[in-house]
mmCIF file of C-alpha atoms in Angstrom:
data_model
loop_
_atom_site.group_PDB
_atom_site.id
_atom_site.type_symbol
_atom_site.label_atom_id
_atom_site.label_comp_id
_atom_site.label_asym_id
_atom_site.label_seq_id
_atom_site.Cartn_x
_atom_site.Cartn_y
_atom_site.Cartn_z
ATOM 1 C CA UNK M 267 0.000 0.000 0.000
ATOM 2 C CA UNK M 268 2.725 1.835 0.455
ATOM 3 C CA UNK M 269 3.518 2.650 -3.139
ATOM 4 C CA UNK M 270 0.341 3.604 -4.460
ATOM 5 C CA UNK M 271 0.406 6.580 -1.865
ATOM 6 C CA UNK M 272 3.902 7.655 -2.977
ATOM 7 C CA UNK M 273 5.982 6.353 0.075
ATOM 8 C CA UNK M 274 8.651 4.346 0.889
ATOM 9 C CA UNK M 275 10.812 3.033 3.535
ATOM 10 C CA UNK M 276 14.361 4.162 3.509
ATOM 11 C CA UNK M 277 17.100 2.179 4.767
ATOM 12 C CA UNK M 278 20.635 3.879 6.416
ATOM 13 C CA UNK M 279 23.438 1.589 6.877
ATOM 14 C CA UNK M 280 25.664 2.266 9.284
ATOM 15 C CA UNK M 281 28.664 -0.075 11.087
ATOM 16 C CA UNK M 282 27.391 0.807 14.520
ATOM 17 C CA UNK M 283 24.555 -0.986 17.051
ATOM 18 C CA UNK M 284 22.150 -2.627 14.714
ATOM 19 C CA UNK M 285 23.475 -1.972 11.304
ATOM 20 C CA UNK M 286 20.690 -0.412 10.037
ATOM 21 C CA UNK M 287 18.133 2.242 10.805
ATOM 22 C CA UNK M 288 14.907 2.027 9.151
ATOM 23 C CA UNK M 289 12.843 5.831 8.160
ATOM 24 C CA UNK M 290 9.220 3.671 7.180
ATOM 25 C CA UNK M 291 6.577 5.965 5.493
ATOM 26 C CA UNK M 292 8.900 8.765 3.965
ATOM 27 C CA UNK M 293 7.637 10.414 0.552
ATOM 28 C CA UNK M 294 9.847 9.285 -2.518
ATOM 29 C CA UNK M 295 10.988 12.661 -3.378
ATOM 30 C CA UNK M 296 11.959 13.329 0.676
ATOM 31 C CA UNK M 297 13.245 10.155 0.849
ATOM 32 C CA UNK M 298 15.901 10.397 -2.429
ATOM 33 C CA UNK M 299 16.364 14.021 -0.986
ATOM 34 C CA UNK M 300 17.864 12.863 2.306
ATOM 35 C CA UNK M 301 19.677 9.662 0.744
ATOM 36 C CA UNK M 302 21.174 12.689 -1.562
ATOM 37 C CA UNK M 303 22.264 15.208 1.380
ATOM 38 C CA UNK M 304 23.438 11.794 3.420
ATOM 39 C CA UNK M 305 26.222 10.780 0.812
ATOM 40 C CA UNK M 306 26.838 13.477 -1.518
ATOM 41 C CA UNK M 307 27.503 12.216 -4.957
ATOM 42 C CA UNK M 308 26.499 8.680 -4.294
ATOM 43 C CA UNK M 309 22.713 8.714 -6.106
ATOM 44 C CA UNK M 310 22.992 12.061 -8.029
ATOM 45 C CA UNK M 311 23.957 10.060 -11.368
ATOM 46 C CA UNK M 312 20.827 8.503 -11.285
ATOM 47 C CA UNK M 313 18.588 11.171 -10.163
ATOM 48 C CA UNK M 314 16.889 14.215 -12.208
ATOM 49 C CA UNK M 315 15.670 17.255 -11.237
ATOM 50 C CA UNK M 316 12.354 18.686 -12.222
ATOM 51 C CA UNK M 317 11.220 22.216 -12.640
ATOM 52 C CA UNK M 318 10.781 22.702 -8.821
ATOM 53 C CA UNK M 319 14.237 21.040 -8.384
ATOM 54 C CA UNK M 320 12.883 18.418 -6.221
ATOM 55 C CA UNK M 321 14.778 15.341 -6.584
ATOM 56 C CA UNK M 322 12.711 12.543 -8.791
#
């Protein structure tokens, strides 16, 4: 159900505690936005911006 509202669950890796802290029930656009600020560089080659410049 998640999809057909437009979100997703984003997943950080990370070496410490659990290995992984889950962000459930983010919109796409928010969620490639933070993935983008997190690790600069890392998605931009397969992201586009629309007019707005929010991240698609």
């Amino acid at each position: 159900m998640q999809r057909r509202v437009g979100l997703v669950t984003l997943t950080a890796t990370t070496a410490a505690n659990h290995g992984a802290y889950r962000i459930p029930d983010i919109g796409l656009a928010q969620g490639l936005a933070f993935a983008d600020a997190a690790v600069p560089g890392l998605l931009g080659q397969f992201l586009e911006s629309d007019e707005d410049d929010e991240l698609t």
